[in-house]
Amino acid sequence: MISKSMRSVTGFFARQWLVQSIRRTPCGTVTLKLFCAQATQNQDSLSRRIERLPKEESVGSAFRSWMRDGFPVHGGDVFHSINRLRKLNKNKRALQVMEWVIRERPYRPRELDYSYLVEFTIKLHGISHGEKLFSRIPVEFQNELLYNNLVIACLDKGVIRLSLEYMKRMRELRFPISHLVFNRLIILHSSPGRKKLIPKLLTQMKADKVPPHVSTYNILMKIEASEHNLENLLKVFCRMKEAQVEPNEISYCILAIAHAVARLYTATEAYVEAVEKSITGNNWSTLDVLLMLYGYLGNQKELERIWNIIQELPSVRSKSYMLAIEAFGRIGQLNRAEEIWLEMKSSKGLKSVEQFNSMISVYCKHGFVDKAARLYKDMKANGCKPNAITYRQLALGCLRSGMAEQALKTLDLGLRLTISKRVRNSTPWLETTLSIVEIFAEKGDVENVERLFEEFHKAKYCRYTFVYNTLIKAYVKAKIYDPNLLKRMILGGARPDAETYSLLKIAEQFRT
């Protein structure tokens, strides 16, 4: 009797906790990641058994073996399994899990279980199938949680109009709309053409009495950071503070990275300190960001400390190895970067072009093109196909080694490949390109500087003064006067500084 009562109480609180911590922030929530990280440490769990199943084997065999060993199937086991499968992008297996739970009923299904069922049905079979399933779910479970997840699932498919209709239905039923729904809508409207509609979404959010949430502000800050708009980024942060929403470690990570990319290192240090104070547990994503930040700041002691913490985690991801290699390379610690490269090679194996690129970038940054070339050959021998990033890094290495002709050939090789917008807008790509542009500028090679500068315009990277100063320097070194340089700079979103005016003054000498 006592055991049954305890189970009921535990089940109640577990249910409440599961509903409150339900997934679905685009960057992921710290709480959920921490939970998953802790649960993963369990060497034998239902989640692990499901993950290890061969593709052809039914999910029921994992449940049967679990129960055969004397373990009951609890909602918490299913919650963790589903979130692990979602993280691994195993949507088909996740749907099979939920279909088994609803069919076999190891416990009384709840709204969360039906919510998962609708989510993965839509992901695999489309919205129409999800809507039919929704209509067959018992009425008592067609509540705010299910409606919110139905709307989010539709938004994940990019279907905005239908989502808005369901939101209208929720208002009629007086169901509160989750901030997560508005988060998805904001993300879908984050492109330059749709961005002007975001203020209307925020106004609607307020009208629906949806309390402001830190994740919403983080998304808004991330949008501004991705466009290299520090001024608007700080405006969002101020609005966040005015709304009395407490920033979290993700907020400070966004601010710190944005200022590091803008080469504002004093402000970066302040935000890094805020990250360290707000960090909750050993959250691997935050630790990865700290690796990058201490690399930018050139702080070897703190970089070593963070890397030691990561190595103590149950599992070190390949991504963490790559970030550590690049961070130590950034501060000139080539031997340390090579040590970590060998550790990654030993523990993870070399399976991707990204792994090779991490070490190639370090060698090329410091002009060790011979070592980079050997890795390039190893990459191809390992079955990894070099991509545009590989060639862009090798072009930099050639320029650092004084091999200008080979650098141009390598640069053109990379330009022939398909380069996604995500890669073109990524900080590593832009910083590598700027390093190349700086070398061309020193030589007064205006033609190649202008050719690559177009990439900065498209990515809005030219909003930084130091980027435009590099362009002006190319004209100065080439002894060419262009009266439109200052105008181009201001229209490009950059603010002239003392160096700008000094360069322009020198350029006036070449006026004819």
Coordinates of C-alpha atoms in Angstrom, one line a residue:
M1 CA 0.0 0.0 0.0
I2 CA 2.8 2.4 0.9
S3 CA 4.7 1.4 -2.3
K4 CA 1.6 2.1 -4.4
S5 CA 1.0 5.5 -2.7
M6 CA 4.6 6.5 -3.2
R7 CA 4.4 5.5 -6.8
S8 CA 1.3 7.7 -7.3
V9 CA 3.0 10.7 -5.6
T10 CA 6.2 10.1 -7.6
G11 CA 4.2 9.7 -10.8
F12 CA 2.3 13.0 -10.1
F13 CA 5.4 15.0 -9.6
A14 CA 7.2 13.3 -12.5
R15 CA 4.2 14.1 -14.7
Q16 CA 4.3 17.8 -13.6
W17 CA 8.0 18.0 -14.2
L18 CA 7.8 16.3 -17.6
V19 CA 5.1 18.7 -18.8
Q20 CA 6.9 21.8 -17.6
S21 CA 10.2 20.8 -19.1
I22 CA 8.8 19.6 -22.4
R23 CA 11.3 20.2 -25.2
R24 CA 11.1 22.6 -28.1
T25 CA 13.3 25.5 -27.8
P26 CA 15.3 25.9 -31.0
C27 CA 18.7 26.1 -29.3
G28 CA 17.6 23.6 -26.6
T29 CA 17.0 24.4 -23.0
V30 CA 19.8 24.0 -20.4
T31 CA 17.5 22.0 -18.1
L32 CA 16.7 19.5 -20.8
K33 CA 20.3 19.1 -21.9
L34 CA 21.4 18.7 -18.3
F35 CA 18.7 16.1 -17.7
C36 CA 19.6 14.1 -20.8
A37 CA 23.4 14.3 -20.0
Q38 CA 22.7 12.9 -16.5
A39 CA 20.4 10.2 -17.7
T40 CA 22.9 9.2 -20.4
Q41 CA 25.4 8.3 -17.7
N42 CA 23.2 5.3 -16.8
Q43 CA 25.0 2.5 -18.6
D44 CA 21.9 0.4 -18.9
S45 CA 18.7 2.3 -19.6
L46 CA 15.6 1.7 -21.7
S47 CA 16.8 4.5 -24.0
R48 CA 20.1 2.8 -24.6
R49 CA 18.4 -0.5 -25.4
I50 CA 16.1 1.2 -28.0
E51 CA 19.1 3.1 -29.5
R52 CA 21.1 -0.1 -30.0
L53 CA 18.3 -2.0 -31.7
P54 CA 19.2 -3.1 -35.3
K55 CA 17.0 -1.3 -37.9
E56 CA 15.1 -4.4 -38.8
E57 CA 14.2 -5.3 -35.2
S58 CA 10.9 -4.2 -33.6
V59 CA 11.0 -1.6 -30.8
G60 CA 8.8 -4.0 -28.8
S61 CA 11.8 -6.3 -28.3
A62 CA 13.6 -3.5 -26.3
F63 CA 10.5 -3.0 -24.1
R64 CA 10.1 -6.8 -23.6
S65 CA 13.7 -7.3 -22.6
W66 CA 13.5 -4.3 -20.2
M67 CA 10.4 -5.7 -18.5
R68 CA 11.8 -9.3 -18.6
D69 CA 14.7 -8.0 -16.5
G70 CA 12.2 -6.8 -13.9
F71 CA 12.0 -3.1 -14.8
P72 CA 8.7 -1.4 -15.2
V73 CA 8.2 1.1 -18.1
H74 CA 7.6 4.5 -16.6
G75 CA 6.7 7.8 -18.3
G76 CA 10.2 9.1 -17.4
D77 CA 11.8 6.3 -19.3
V78 CA 9.8 7.1 -22.4
F79 CA 10.4 10.8 -22.0
H80 CA 14.1 10.3 -21.9
S81 CA 14.0 7.8 -24.8
I82 CA 12.0 10.1 -27.0
N83 CA 14.3 13.1 -26.4
R84 CA 17.4 11.0 -27.1
L85 CA 15.8 9.7 -30.4
R86 CA 14.9 13.3 -31.3
K87 CA 18.4 14.5 -30.7
L88 CA 19.7 11.6 -32.9
N89 CA 17.1 12.5 -35.6
K90 CA 15.6 9.0 -35.3
N91 CA 12.1 10.1 -35.9
K92 CA 10.8 6.8 -37.3
R93 CA 12.0 4.9 -34.2
A94 CA 10.5 7.6 -31.9
L95 CA 7.1 7.1 -33.6
Q96 CA 7.4 3.4 -33.2
V97 CA 8.1 3.9 -29.4
M98 CA 5.0 6.0 -29.0
E99 CA 2.8 3.7 -31.1
W100 CA 3.9 0.8 -28.8
V101 CA 3.2 2.8 -25.7
I102 CA -0.3 3.8 -26.9
R103 CA -1.1 0.3 -28.1
E104 CA 0.4 -1.8 -25.2
R105 CA -0.4 0.7 -22.4
P106 CA 2.4 -0.1 -19.9
Y107 CA 0.9 2.9 -18.0
R108 CA -2.1 5.0 -18.5
P109 CA -1.3 7.3 -21.5
R110 CA -1.2 11.0 -20.8
E111 CA -1.4 14.2 -22.8
L112 CA 2.4 14.2 -23.1
D113 CA 2.3 10.7 -24.8
Y114 CA -0.4 11.7 -27.2
S115 CA 1.6 14.9 -27.9
Y116 CA 4.6 12.9 -28.9
L117 CA 2.5 10.7 -31.1
V118 CA 1.1 13.7 -33.0
E119 CA 4.5 15.3 -33.3
F120 CA 6.3 12.3 -34.9
T121 CA 3.2 11.3 -37.0
I122 CA 3.4 14.8 -38.6
K123 CA 7.2 14.6 -39.0
L124 CA 7.0 11.2 -40.8
H125 CA 3.6 11.2 -42.5
G126 CA 2.7 14.9 -42.9
I127 CA 0.2 17.3 -41.4
S128 CA -3.0 15.7 -42.8
H129 CA -2.2 12.4 -41.0
G130 CA -1.4 14.3 -37.8
E131 CA -4.7 16.2 -38.0
K132 CA -6.7 12.9 -38.5
L133 CA -4.8 11.4 -35.5
F134 CA -5.5 14.5 -33.4
S135 CA -9.3 14.2 -34.1
R136 CA -9.2 10.6 -32.8
I137 CA -7.5 11.4 -29.5
P138 CA -9.8 11.3 -26.5
V139 CA -11.3 14.7 -25.9
E140 CA -10.0 15.0 -22.3
F141 CA -6.4 15.0 -23.8
Q142 CA -7.2 17.6 -26.5
N143 CA -5.9 20.3 -24.2
E144 CA -3.4 23.2 -24.3
L145 CA -0.4 20.9 -24.4
L146 CA -1.6 18.9 -27.4
Y147 CA -2.8 22.0 -29.2
N148 CA 0.5 23.8 -28.6
N149 CA 2.5 20.8 -29.9
L150 CA 0.2 20.5 -32.9
V151 CA 0.9 24.1 -33.8
I152 CA 4.6 23.7 -33.3
A153 CA 4.7 20.6 -35.4
C154 CA 2.9 22.5 -38.2
L155 CA 5.4 25.3 -37.9
D156 CA 8.3 22.9 -38.0
K157 CA 6.9 22.0 -41.5
G158 CA 6.9 25.7 -42.4
V159 CA 3.1 25.8 -42.6
I160 CA 2.3 29.2 -41.1
R161 CA -1.3 29.9 -42.2
L162 CA -2.7 26.6 -40.7
S163 CA -0.7 27.2 -37.5
L164 CA -2.3 30.6 -37.2
E165 CA -5.8 29.0 -37.6
Y166 CA -5.1 26.6 -34.8
M167 CA -3.9 29.5 -32.6
K168 CA -7.2 31.2 -33.3
R169 CA -9.0 28.0 -32.2
M170 CA -6.9 28.0 -29.0
R171 CA -8.0 31.5 -28.2
E172 CA -11.6 30.5 -28.7
L173 CA -11.1 27.6 -26.3
R174 CA -9.3 29.9 -23.9
F175 CA -6.2 27.7 -24.1
P176 CA -3.0 29.6 -23.3
I177 CA -0.5 29.7 -26.2
S178 CA 3.1 28.7 -25.3
H179 CA 6.0 31.1 -25.8
L180 CA 7.5 28.2 -27.8
V181 CA 4.9 28.7 -30.5
F182 CA 6.0 32.4 -30.9
N183 CA 9.6 31.3 -30.8
R184 CA 9.0 29.2 -33.9
L185 CA 7.1 31.9 -35.6
I186 CA 9.9 34.4 -34.9
I187 CA 12.5 32.0 -36.4
L188 CA 10.4 31.5 -39.5
H189 CA 10.3 35.2 -39.9
S190 CA 14.0 35.8 -39.3
S191 CA 15.0 36.1 -43.0
P192 CA 15.7 39.6 -44.2
G193 CA 12.4 39.7 -46.3
R194 CA 10.2 38.7 -43.4
K195 CA 12.1 40.2 -40.4
K196 CA 9.9 43.4 -40.5
L197 CA 7.0 41.2 -39.3
I198 CA 8.7 40.2 -36.0
P199 CA 7.5 43.4 -34.1
K200 CA 3.9 42.4 -35.0
L201 CA 4.5 38.9 -33.6
L202 CA 5.8 40.4 -30.4
T203 CA 2.8 42.6 -30.1
Q204 CA 0.5 39.6 -30.6
M205 CA 2.5 37.7 -28.0
K206 CA 1.7 40.5 -25.6
A207 CA -2.0 40.6 -26.6
D208 CA -2.2 36.9 -25.9
K209 CA -0.8 37.5 -22.5
V210 CA 2.2 35.2 -23.1
P211 CA 4.8 36.1 -20.5
P212 CA 8.2 37.1 -22.0
H213 CA 10.7 34.2 -21.8
V214 CA 14.4 34.2 -21.9
S215 CA 14.5 31.8 -24.9
T216 CA 12.5 34.3 -27.0
Y217 CA 15.0 37.1 -26.2
N218 CA 17.8 34.7 -26.9
I219 CA 16.4 34.1 -30.4
L220 CA 16.0 37.8 -31.1
M221 CA 19.6 38.4 -29.9
K222 CA 20.8 35.6 -32.1
I223 CA 19.1 37.0 -35.2
E224 CA 20.9 40.4 -34.6
A225 CA 24.2 38.7 -33.9
S226 CA 24.0 36.6 -37.1
E227 CA 23.6 39.9 -39.0
H228 CA 26.6 41.4 -37.1
N229 CA 24.4 44.2 -35.8
L230 CA 25.8 44.8 -32.3
E231 CA 23.7 47.9 -31.8
N232 CA 20.4 46.1 -32.3
L233 CA 21.7 43.1 -30.3
L234 CA 22.3 45.4 -27.3
K235 CA 18.9 47.0 -27.7
V236 CA 17.2 43.5 -27.4
F237 CA 19.3 42.8 -24.3
C238 CA 18.2 46.1 -22.8
R239 CA 14.6 45.3 -23.5
M240 CA 15.1 41.9 -21.9
K241 CA 16.4 43.6 -18.7
E242 CA 13.5 46.1 -18.7
A243 CA 11.0 43.2 -18.9
Q244 CA 12.8 41.8 -15.8
V245 CA 13.7 38.6 -17.6
E246 CA 16.8 37.2 -16.2
P247 CA 19.5 36.4 -18.8
N248 CA 20.9 32.8 -18.7
E249 CA 24.2 31.3 -19.9
I250 CA 22.9 31.1 -23.5
S251 CA 22.2 34.9 -23.4
Y252 CA 25.7 35.7 -22.2
C253 CA 27.2 33.3 -24.7
I254 CA 25.5 35.1 -27.6
L255 CA 26.7 38.5 -26.3
A256 CA 30.2 37.2 -25.7
I257 CA 30.6 35.6 -29.1
A258 CA 29.2 38.6 -30.9
H259 CA 31.7 41.0 -29.2
A260 CA 34.6 38.6 -29.8
V261 CA 33.8 38.4 -33.5
A262 CA 33.6 42.2 -33.5
R263 CA 37.1 42.3 -31.8
L264 CA 35.8 44.1 -28.8
Y265 CA 37.7 42.0 -26.3
T266 CA 37.2 44.1 -23.1
A267 CA 33.5 43.7 -23.4
T268 CA 34.0 40.0 -24.4
E269 CA 35.9 39.4 -21.1
A270 CA 33.0 40.9 -19.1
Y271 CA 30.4 38.7 -20.8
V272 CA 32.6 35.6 -20.4
E273 CA 32.7 36.3 -16.7
A274 CA 28.9 36.5 -16.8
V275 CA 28.8 33.1 -18.6
E276 CA 31.0 31.5 -15.9
K277 CA 28.7 32.9 -13.2
S278 CA 25.5 31.7 -14.8
I279 CA 26.6 28.3 -16.0
T280 CA 24.4 25.4 -14.7
G281 CA 26.4 22.2 -14.3
N282 CA 28.7 20.8 -16.9
N283 CA 26.6 21.8 -19.9
W284 CA 28.7 20.7 -22.9
S285 CA 27.4 23.3 -25.3
T286 CA 28.3 26.2 -23.0
L287 CA 31.7 24.6 -22.4
D288 CA 32.3 24.4 -26.2
V289 CA 31.5 28.2 -26.4
L290 CA 33.9 28.9 -23.6
L291 CA 36.6 27.0 -25.6
M292 CA 36.1 29.4 -28.5
L293 CA 35.9 32.5 -26.3
Y294 CA 39.1 31.8 -24.3
G295 CA 40.8 31.2 -27.7
Y296 CA 39.7 34.6 -28.9
L297 CA 40.9 36.2 -25.7
G298 CA 44.3 34.3 -25.9
N299 CA 43.8 33.0 -22.3
Q300 CA 45.7 29.7 -22.3
K301 CA 45.2 29.0 -18.6
E302 CA 41.4 29.3 -18.8
L303 CA 41.4 27.4 -22.0
E304 CA 43.3 24.5 -20.4
R305 CA 40.8 24.6 -17.5
I306 CA 37.8 24.3 -19.7
W307 CA 39.3 21.6 -21.8
N308 CA 40.1 19.6 -18.6
I309 CA 36.4 19.9 -17.5
I310 CA 35.2 18.7 -20.9
Q311 CA 37.6 15.7 -20.8
E312 CA 36.0 14.7 -17.4
L313 CA 32.5 14.4 -19.0
P314 CA 31.2 10.8 -19.7
S315 CA 31.7 11.3 -23.4
V316 CA 33.7 13.9 -25.3
R317 CA 32.2 14.8 -28.7
S318 CA 34.2 15.2 -31.9
K319 CA 33.0 18.8 -32.1
S320 CA 34.6 19.6 -28.7
Y321 CA 37.9 18.1 -29.9
M322 CA 37.7 20.3 -33.1
L323 CA 36.9 23.4 -31.2
A324 CA 39.8 22.8 -28.7
I325 CA 42.2 22.2 -31.6
E326 CA 41.1 25.5 -33.3
A327 CA 41.2 27.4 -29.9
F328 CA 44.8 26.3 -29.1
G329 CA 45.8 27.0 -32.7
R330 CA 44.4 30.5 -32.4
I331 CA 46.6 31.4 -29.5
G332 CA 49.7 29.9 -31.2
Q333 CA 49.9 26.6 -29.2
L334 CA 50.5 24.4 -32.2
N335 CA 52.0 21.5 -30.2
R336 CA 49.0 21.4 -27.9
A337 CA 46.7 21.5 -30.9
E338 CA 48.6 18.6 -32.4
E339 CA 48.3 16.6 -29.1
I340 CA 44.5 17.0 -29.1
W341 CA 44.4 16.1 -32.8
L342 CA 46.1 12.8 -32.0
E343 CA 43.8 12.2 -29.0
M344 CA 40.8 12.7 -31.3
K345 CA 42.3 10.4 -33.9
S346 CA 42.8 7.7 -31.3
S347 CA 39.5 8.0 -29.5
K348 CA 37.0 9.0 -32.2
G349 CA 38.7 8.0 -35.4
L350 CA 38.9 10.3 -38.4
K351 CA 35.5 10.1 -40.2
S352 CA 34.7 13.5 -41.4
V353 CA 36.2 16.4 -43.5
E354 CA 35.4 18.7 -40.6
Q355 CA 37.9 16.9 -38.4
F356 CA 40.6 17.3 -40.9
N357 CA 39.7 20.9 -41.5
S358 CA 40.1 21.8 -37.9
M359 CA 43.8 20.9 -37.9
I360 CA 44.4 22.2 -41.4
S361 CA 43.0 25.6 -40.4
V362 CA 45.6 25.7 -37.6
Y363 CA 48.5 24.9 -39.9
C364 CA 47.4 27.3 -42.6
K365 CA 46.8 30.2 -40.1
H366 CA 50.4 29.9 -39.1
G367 CA 51.8 29.3 -42.6
F368 CA 52.7 25.6 -42.2
V369 CA 51.4 24.7 -45.6
D370 CA 53.5 21.6 -46.0
K371 CA 51.9 20.0 -42.9
A372 CA 48.5 21.1 -44.1
A373 CA 49.2 19.5 -47.5
R374 CA 50.1 16.2 -45.9
L375 CA 46.8 16.3 -43.9
Y376 CA 45.0 17.1 -47.2
K377 CA 46.4 13.9 -48.7
D378 CA 45.5 11.9 -45.6
M379 CA 42.0 13.3 -45.8
K380 CA 41.5 12.1 -49.4
A381 CA 43.2 8.7 -48.6
N382 CA 40.7 8.4 -45.7
G383 CA 37.7 8.7 -48.0
C384 CA 36.9 12.3 -47.0
K385 CA 36.2 14.7 -49.8
P386 CA 37.7 18.2 -49.4
N387 CA 35.1 21.0 -49.4
A388 CA 35.1 24.7 -50.0
I389 CA 36.3 25.4 -46.5
T390 CA 39.3 23.1 -47.0
Y391 CA 40.4 25.0 -50.1
R392 CA 39.8 28.4 -48.5
Q393 CA 42.1 27.4 -45.6
L394 CA 44.7 26.0 -47.9
A395 CA 44.7 29.2 -50.0
L396 CA 45.4 31.2 -46.8
G397 CA 48.3 28.7 -46.0
C398 CA 49.8 29.3 -49.4
L399 CA 49.6 33.1 -49.0
R400 CA 51.2 32.9 -45.6
S401 CA 54.0 30.8 -47.1
G402 CA 54.6 33.3 -50.0
M403 CA 53.0 31.0 -52.6
A404 CA 50.7 33.6 -54.2
E405 CA 50.2 31.9 -57.5
Q406 CA 49.3 28.6 -55.9
A407 CA 47.0 30.4 -53.5
L408 CA 44.9 31.9 -56.3
K409 CA 44.6 28.5 -58.0
T410 CA 43.5 26.9 -54.7
L411 CA 41.1 29.8 -54.0
D412 CA 39.5 29.2 -57.5
L413 CA 39.2 25.5 -56.8
G414 CA 37.1 26.2 -53.7
L415 CA 34.9 28.8 -55.6
R416 CA 33.9 26.1 -58.1
L417 CA 32.3 24.1 -55.4
T418 CA 28.8 24.6 -54.1
I419 CA 28.9 26.7 -50.9
S420 CA 25.8 26.9 -48.7
K421 CA 24.6 30.2 -47.4
R422 CA 25.1 28.8 -43.8
V423 CA 28.8 28.2 -44.6
R424 CA 29.2 31.6 -46.3
N425 CA 27.7 33.4 -43.3
S426 CA 29.7 31.3 -40.7
T427 CA 32.3 33.1 -38.6
P428 CA 35.2 30.7 -39.4
W429 CA 34.6 31.2 -43.2
L430 CA 34.4 35.0 -42.9
E431 CA 37.5 35.2 -40.6
T432 CA 39.5 33.0 -42.9
T433 CA 38.5 35.1 -45.9
L434 CA 39.4 38.3 -44.0
S435 CA 42.9 36.9 -43.3
I436 CA 43.3 36.3 -47.1
V437 CA 41.9 39.8 -47.9
E438 CA 44.4 41.4 -45.4
I439 CA 47.3 39.7 -47.2
F440 CA 46.0 40.9 -50.6
A441 CA 45.5 44.4 -49.1
E442 CA 49.1 44.6 -47.9
K443 CA 50.2 43.8 -51.5
G444 CA 47.8 46.4 -52.9
D445 CA 45.9 43.7 -54.9
V446 CA 42.7 45.7 -55.2
E447 CA 41.2 43.3 -57.7
N448 CA 41.3 40.3 -55.5
V449 CA 40.3 42.3 -52.4
E450 CA 37.2 43.6 -54.2
R451 CA 36.4 40.1 -55.5
L452 CA 36.3 38.6 -52.0
F453 CA 34.8 41.7 -50.4
E454 CA 31.5 41.0 -52.1
E455 CA 31.2 38.0 -49.7
F456 CA 31.4 40.3 -46.7
H457 CA 28.6 42.4 -48.1
K458 CA 26.3 39.5 -48.5
A459 CA 27.0 38.2 -45.0
K460 CA 26.8 41.8 -43.6
Y461 CA 30.3 41.2 -42.1
C462 CA 31.3 44.6 -43.6
R463 CA 29.4 46.3 -40.7
Y464 CA 32.7 46.0 -38.7
T465 CA 35.0 49.0 -39.2
F466 CA 38.1 46.9 -39.3
V467 CA 36.7 45.0 -42.3
Y468 CA 36.2 48.2 -44.3
N469 CA 39.5 49.6 -43.2
T470 CA 41.2 46.6 -44.8
L471 CA 39.5 47.5 -48.1
I472 CA 40.7 51.1 -47.8
K473 CA 44.2 49.9 -47.0
A474 CA 44.3 48.0 -50.3
Y475 CA 43.6 51.2 -52.2
V476 CA 46.2 53.0 -50.2
K477 CA 48.9 50.3 -50.8
A478 CA 47.9 50.3 -54.6
K479 CA 48.2 54.1 -54.6
I480 CA 44.7 54.4 -56.0
Y481 CA 42.3 57.2 -55.1
D482 CA 38.6 56.3 -54.9
P483 CA 36.3 59.2 -53.7
N484 CA 33.5 56.7 -52.9
L485 CA 35.2 54.6 -50.2
L486 CA 33.8 56.6 -47.2
K487 CA 30.3 56.6 -48.7
R488 CA 30.5 52.8 -49.4
M489 CA 31.6 52.3 -45.8
I490 CA 28.8 54.2 -44.2
L491 CA 26.2 52.7 -46.5
G492 CA 27.6 49.3 -45.7
G493 CA 26.7 49.9 -42.0
A494 CA 30.2 50.5 -40.7
R495 CA 31.3 53.5 -38.6
P496 CA 34.6 55.2 -39.6
D497 CA 37.2 55.5 -36.8
A498 CA 40.6 57.2 -36.5
E499 CA 42.3 54.6 -38.7
T500 CA 39.7 55.1 -41.4
Y501 CA 40.3 58.8 -41.6
S502 CA 44.1 58.3 -41.4
L503 CA 43.9 56.0 -44.4
L504 CA 41.6 58.2 -46.3
K505 CA 44.0 61.2 -45.7
I506 CA 46.8 59.2 -47.2
A507 CA 44.6 58.1 -50.1
E508 CA 44.0 61.8 -51.0
Q509 CA 47.7 62.0 -52.0
F510 CA 46.9 59.8 -55.0
R511 CA 44.1 62.0 -56.3
T512 CA 44.8 63.0 -60.0

